[in-house]
Amino acid sequence: MAANPTSPPSSTLPLQDRVAIVTRATSGIGKVVVLHLASLAIVVHADISNLEQIKALFDAAEKAFQSQAHILIACARTEDLTLSSIANSTVEHFDRILKVNTMGTFFCIREAANRLKRGGGGRIITFSGTFLNGYLLGFAIYSATMKATEAMMKVIAKELKGTKITANYVMPGVIETESFNEHKSEETVKVYTNASPLLRLGKPKDVAALIGFLVSDDGEWANGQVITLDGGASL
């Protein structure tokens, strides 16, 4: 999804005339991020594991707004709800998760590195989750595919030296999205709620506020960082 803000969301976050591409922008965190950043948007459906569709996504943004994109926010990823052990996982299952989470992110950030506007305001942001650091049972494949994207983001921040394009990796904790509410029992929700010193679940707007800062001029000094956003639950 490409978005071009026509008015800044606040006086401290001026994004006038900047074009942002947000993947998975029709639901969850991506949707709230778009609403936070922009008042004008176009919707482009794309499979991020398909390189040609990623190229078409950038083409559509450039054509619609007559400008290079300034910002890539890659929210799209696939979760592994099977919770399979490594021994019981199939090659086909691993390949499916790998194509979206690792290859898809690679396609997105590679295209961004080549096509985002240089000289100021360029931003690349990708996502994962704090539970990766816990090495939880059943999450081996998902964790492996997402840890690879963390490494890519740290390296791309160095590779883009001199372009004024920054790259950061955001790791939200438990966020109360539509998909979260669909798959979690009341007891599970209580456990996650009590894990945070703030005694609540994260909201998509919590993430959107951070993204709003990172893509602003004020957020330029944050670069090559893995940013945990979980209300203190991982302390």
Coordinates of C-alpha atoms in Angstrom, one line a residue:
M1 CA 0.0 0.0 0.0
A2 CA 1.4 3.4 -0.9
A3 CA 0.5 6.5 1.1
N4 CA 1.3 10.1 0.5
P5 CA 0.6 12.4 3.5
T6 CA -1.2 15.6 2.5
S7 CA -1.1 17.0 6.0
P8 CA 1.2 16.2 8.9
P9 CA -0.3 14.2 11.7
S10 CA 1.2 16.6 14.2
S11 CA 3.4 19.7 14.2
T12 CA 6.3 17.6 15.4
L13 CA 6.1 14.9 12.8
P14 CA 6.1 16.7 9.4
L15 CA 5.7 14.2 6.6
Q16 CA 4.3 16.6 4.0
D17 CA 4.7 15.3 0.4
R18 CA 6.5 12.1 1.4
V19 CA 5.4 8.8 -0.1
A20 CA 5.3 5.7 2.1
I21 CA 4.8 2.1 1.0
V22 CA 3.3 -0.1 3.8
T23 CA 2.9 -3.8 3.3
R24 CA 0.0 -5.7 4.9
A25 CA -1.8 -2.3 5.3
T26 CA -5.3 -3.6 5.3
S27 CA -5.4 -5.0 8.8
G28 CA -3.7 -5.0 12.2
I29 CA -0.6 -2.9 12.8
G30 CA -0.1 -2.0 9.1
K31 CA -3.6 -0.5 8.8
V32 CA -3.2 1.7 11.9
V33 CA 0.3 2.8 10.7
V34 CA -1.2 4.0 7.4
L35 CA -4.0 5.9 9.2
H36 CA -1.4 7.5 11.5
L37 CA 0.8 8.6 8.7
A38 CA -1.5 9.6 5.9
S39 CA -4.7 11.1 4.8
L40 CA -4.5 9.9 1.2
A41 CA -3.7 6.4 0.1
I42 CA -4.0 3.9 -2.7
V43 CA -4.4 0.2 -2.2
V44 CA -2.2 -2.2 -4.2
H45 CA -2.5 -6.0 -3.5
A46 CA 0.9 -7.8 -3.8
D47 CA 2.4 -11.1 -2.8
I48 CA 5.7 -10.0 -1.1
S49 CA 7.3 -13.4 -1.8
N50 CA 7.0 -12.5 -5.5
L51 CA 9.8 -10.2 -6.7
E52 CA 7.9 -8.9 -9.7
Q53 CA 4.9 -7.9 -7.6
I54 CA 7.2 -6.0 -5.2
K55 CA 8.6 -4.1 -8.2
A56 CA 5.0 -3.4 -9.3
L57 CA 4.2 -2.1 -5.9
F58 CA 6.9 0.5 -6.1
D59 CA 5.9 1.3 -9.7
A60 CA 2.3 1.9 -8.6
A61 CA 3.4 4.2 -5.8
E62 CA 5.6 6.2 -8.1
K63 CA 3.0 6.5 -10.8
A64 CA 0.2 7.5 -8.4
F65 CA 2.1 10.2 -6.6
Q66 CA 4.6 11.2 -9.3
S67 CA 7.4 10.8 -6.9
Q68 CA 9.9 8.3 -5.7
A69 CA 8.9 6.6 -2.4
H70 CA 10.6 7.9 0.7
I71 CA 9.6 5.2 3.2
L72 CA 9.1 1.5 3.3
I73 CA 7.3 -0.1 6.2
A74 CA 7.3 -3.8 5.8
C75 CA 4.6 -5.3 8.1
A76 CA 3.8 -8.3 6.0
R77 CA 4.9 -11.7 7.4
T78 CA 3.3 -15.1 7.9
E79 CA 2.9 -16.6 11.4
D80 CA 3.5 -20.3 12.1
L81 CA 0.4 -21.5 13.9
T82 CA 1.3 -25.1 13.6
L83 CA 3.7 -24.9 16.5
S84 CA 5.5 -27.9 15.0
S85 CA 8.8 -29.2 16.4
I86 CA 11.8 -29.3 14.0
A87 CA 11.6 -33.1 13.9
N88 CA 7.9 -33.0 12.9
S89 CA 8.1 -30.1 10.4
T90 CA 8.1 -30.7 6.7
V91 CA 10.3 -29.2 4.0
E92 CA 7.2 -27.7 2.3
H93 CA 6.2 -26.0 5.6
F94 CA 9.6 -24.5 6.1
D95 CA 9.8 -23.3 2.5
R96 CA 6.4 -21.6 2.8
I97 CA 7.4 -19.6 5.9
L98 CA 10.8 -18.9 4.5
K99 CA 9.4 -17.5 1.2
V100 CA 7.2 -14.9 2.9
N101 CA 9.2 -13.9 6.0
T102 CA 12.8 -14.1 4.7
M103 CA 12.6 -13.9 0.9
G104 CA 9.7 -11.5 1.0
T105 CA 11.5 -9.1 3.4
F106 CA 14.6 -9.4 1.3
F107 CA 12.7 -8.4 -1.9
C108 CA 11.2 -5.5 -0.1
I109 CA 14.3 -4.0 1.4
R110 CA 16.4 -4.7 -1.7
E111 CA 13.9 -2.8 -3.8
A112 CA 13.8 0.0 -1.2
A113 CA 17.6 0.3 -1.2
N114 CA 17.6 0.8 -4.9
R115 CA 14.5 3.0 -5.3
L116 CA 13.8 5.1 -2.2
K117 CA 14.6 8.8 -2.5
R118 CA 18.1 9.7 -1.2
G119 CA 19.3 12.8 0.4
G120 CA 17.0 12.9 3.4
G121 CA 13.8 11.4 4.7
G122 CA 14.5 7.9 3.5
R123 CA 13.3 5.2 5.9
I124 CA 13.2 1.4 5.9
I125 CA 11.3 -0.3 8.8
T126 CA 10.6 -4.0 9.2
F127 CA 8.9 -6.0 12.0
S128 CA 9.3 -9.1 14.1
G129 CA 8.2 -10.0 17.6
T130 CA 9.8 -10.1 21.1
F131 CA 9.1 -13.7 21.6
L132 CA 11.9 -14.6 19.1
N133 CA 14.4 -13.9 21.9
G134 CA 12.7 -16.5 24.1
Y135 CA 13.4 -19.4 21.7
L136 CA 10.0 -20.9 22.4
L137 CA 9.0 -24.4 21.6
G138 CA 7.1 -24.7 18.3
F139 CA 8.6 -21.4 17.0
A140 CA 11.9 -22.7 15.6
I141 CA 11.1 -22.2 11.9
Y142 CA 9.3 -18.8 12.4
S143 CA 12.2 -17.6 14.6
A144 CA 14.8 -18.7 12.2
T145 CA 13.2 -16.9 9.2
M146 CA 12.7 -13.7 11.2
K147 CA 16.1 -13.6 12.8
A148 CA 17.5 -13.6 9.3
T149 CA 15.7 -10.4 8.5
E150 CA 17.1 -8.8 11.7
A151 CA 20.6 -9.4 10.3
M152 CA 19.7 -8.0 6.9
M153 CA 18.4 -4.8 8.5
K154 CA 21.5 -4.2 10.5
V155 CA 23.7 -4.7 7.4
I156 CA 21.5 -2.6 5.1
A157 CA 21.8 0.3 7.5
K158 CA 25.6 0.2 7.0
E159 CA 25.3 -0.4 3.2
L160 CA 23.2 2.8 2.8
K161 CA 25.9 5.0 4.3
G162 CA 25.8 8.5 2.8
T163 CA 22.3 8.1 1.4
K164 CA 20.5 9.4 4.5
I165 CA 18.2 6.4 4.3
T166 CA 17.9 4.8 7.8
A167 CA 16.9 1.2 8.5
N168 CA 15.4 -0.1 11.8
Y169 CA 13.9 -3.3 13.0
V170 CA 10.8 -3.0 15.4
M171 CA 10.0 -5.9 17.7
P172 CA 6.5 -5.3 19.3
G173 CA 5.4 -7.5 22.1
V174 CA 1.8 -8.8 22.3
I175 CA -0.4 -6.5 20.3
E176 CA -4.2 -6.7 20.5
T177 CA -5.0 -7.0 16.8
E178 CA -7.9 -8.7 15.1
S179 CA -6.0 -11.9 14.5
F180 CA -4.7 -12.0 18.1
N181 CA -8.3 -11.8 19.5
E182 CA -9.4 -14.6 17.1
H183 CA -6.8 -17.1 18.3
K184 CA -6.4 -16.5 22.0
S185 CA -8.4 -17.8 24.9
E186 CA -9.5 -15.5 27.8
E187 CA -7.0 -17.2 30.1
T188 CA -4.2 -16.6 27.6
V189 CA -5.1 -13.0 27.3
K190 CA -4.9 -12.6 31.1
V191 CA -1.4 -14.2 31.2
Y192 CA -0.1 -11.8 28.5
T193 CA -1.8 -8.8 30.2
N194 CA -0.2 -9.6 33.6
A195 CA 3.3 -10.0 31.9
S196 CA 3.5 -6.2 31.4
P197 CA 4.2 -3.9 34.3
L198 CA 1.6 -1.7 32.7
L199 CA -1.0 -4.5 33.1
R200 CA -2.4 -4.2 29.6
L201 CA -1.9 -5.5 26.1
G202 CA -0.2 -3.4 23.5
K203 CA -2.4 -1.6 21.0
P204 CA -1.7 -1.0 17.3
K205 CA -1.6 2.7 18.0
D206 CA 1.3 2.1 20.4
V207 CA 3.3 0.8 17.4
A208 CA 2.0 3.4 15.0
A209 CA 3.2 6.2 17.3
L210 CA 6.7 4.8 17.3
I211 CA 6.7 4.4 13.6
G212 CA 5.5 8.0 13.2
F213 CA 8.6 9.1 15.1
L214 CA 11.1 6.9 13.3
V215 CA 9.9 8.1 9.8
S216 CA 10.0 11.7 10.8
D217 CA 13.0 14.0 10.6
D218 CA 13.3 13.8 14.4
G219 CA 13.8 10.1 14.1
E220 CA 16.9 10.2 11.8
W221 CA 19.4 9.4 14.5
A222 CA 17.8 6.1 15.2
N223 CA 19.5 3.8 12.6
G224 CA 20.4 0.2 12.5
Q225 CA 18.5 -0.5 15.7
V226 CA 16.4 -3.4 17.0
I227 CA 13.7 -1.6 19.0
T228 CA 11.7 -3.6 21.5
L229 CA 8.2 -2.2 22.2
D230 CA 6.4 -4.4 24.7
G231 CA 5.5 -2.2 27.7
G232 CA 8.3 -3.8 29.7
A233 CA 7.0 -7.4 29.4
S234 CA 10.4 -8.8 28.4
L235 CA 12.2 -7.2 31.3

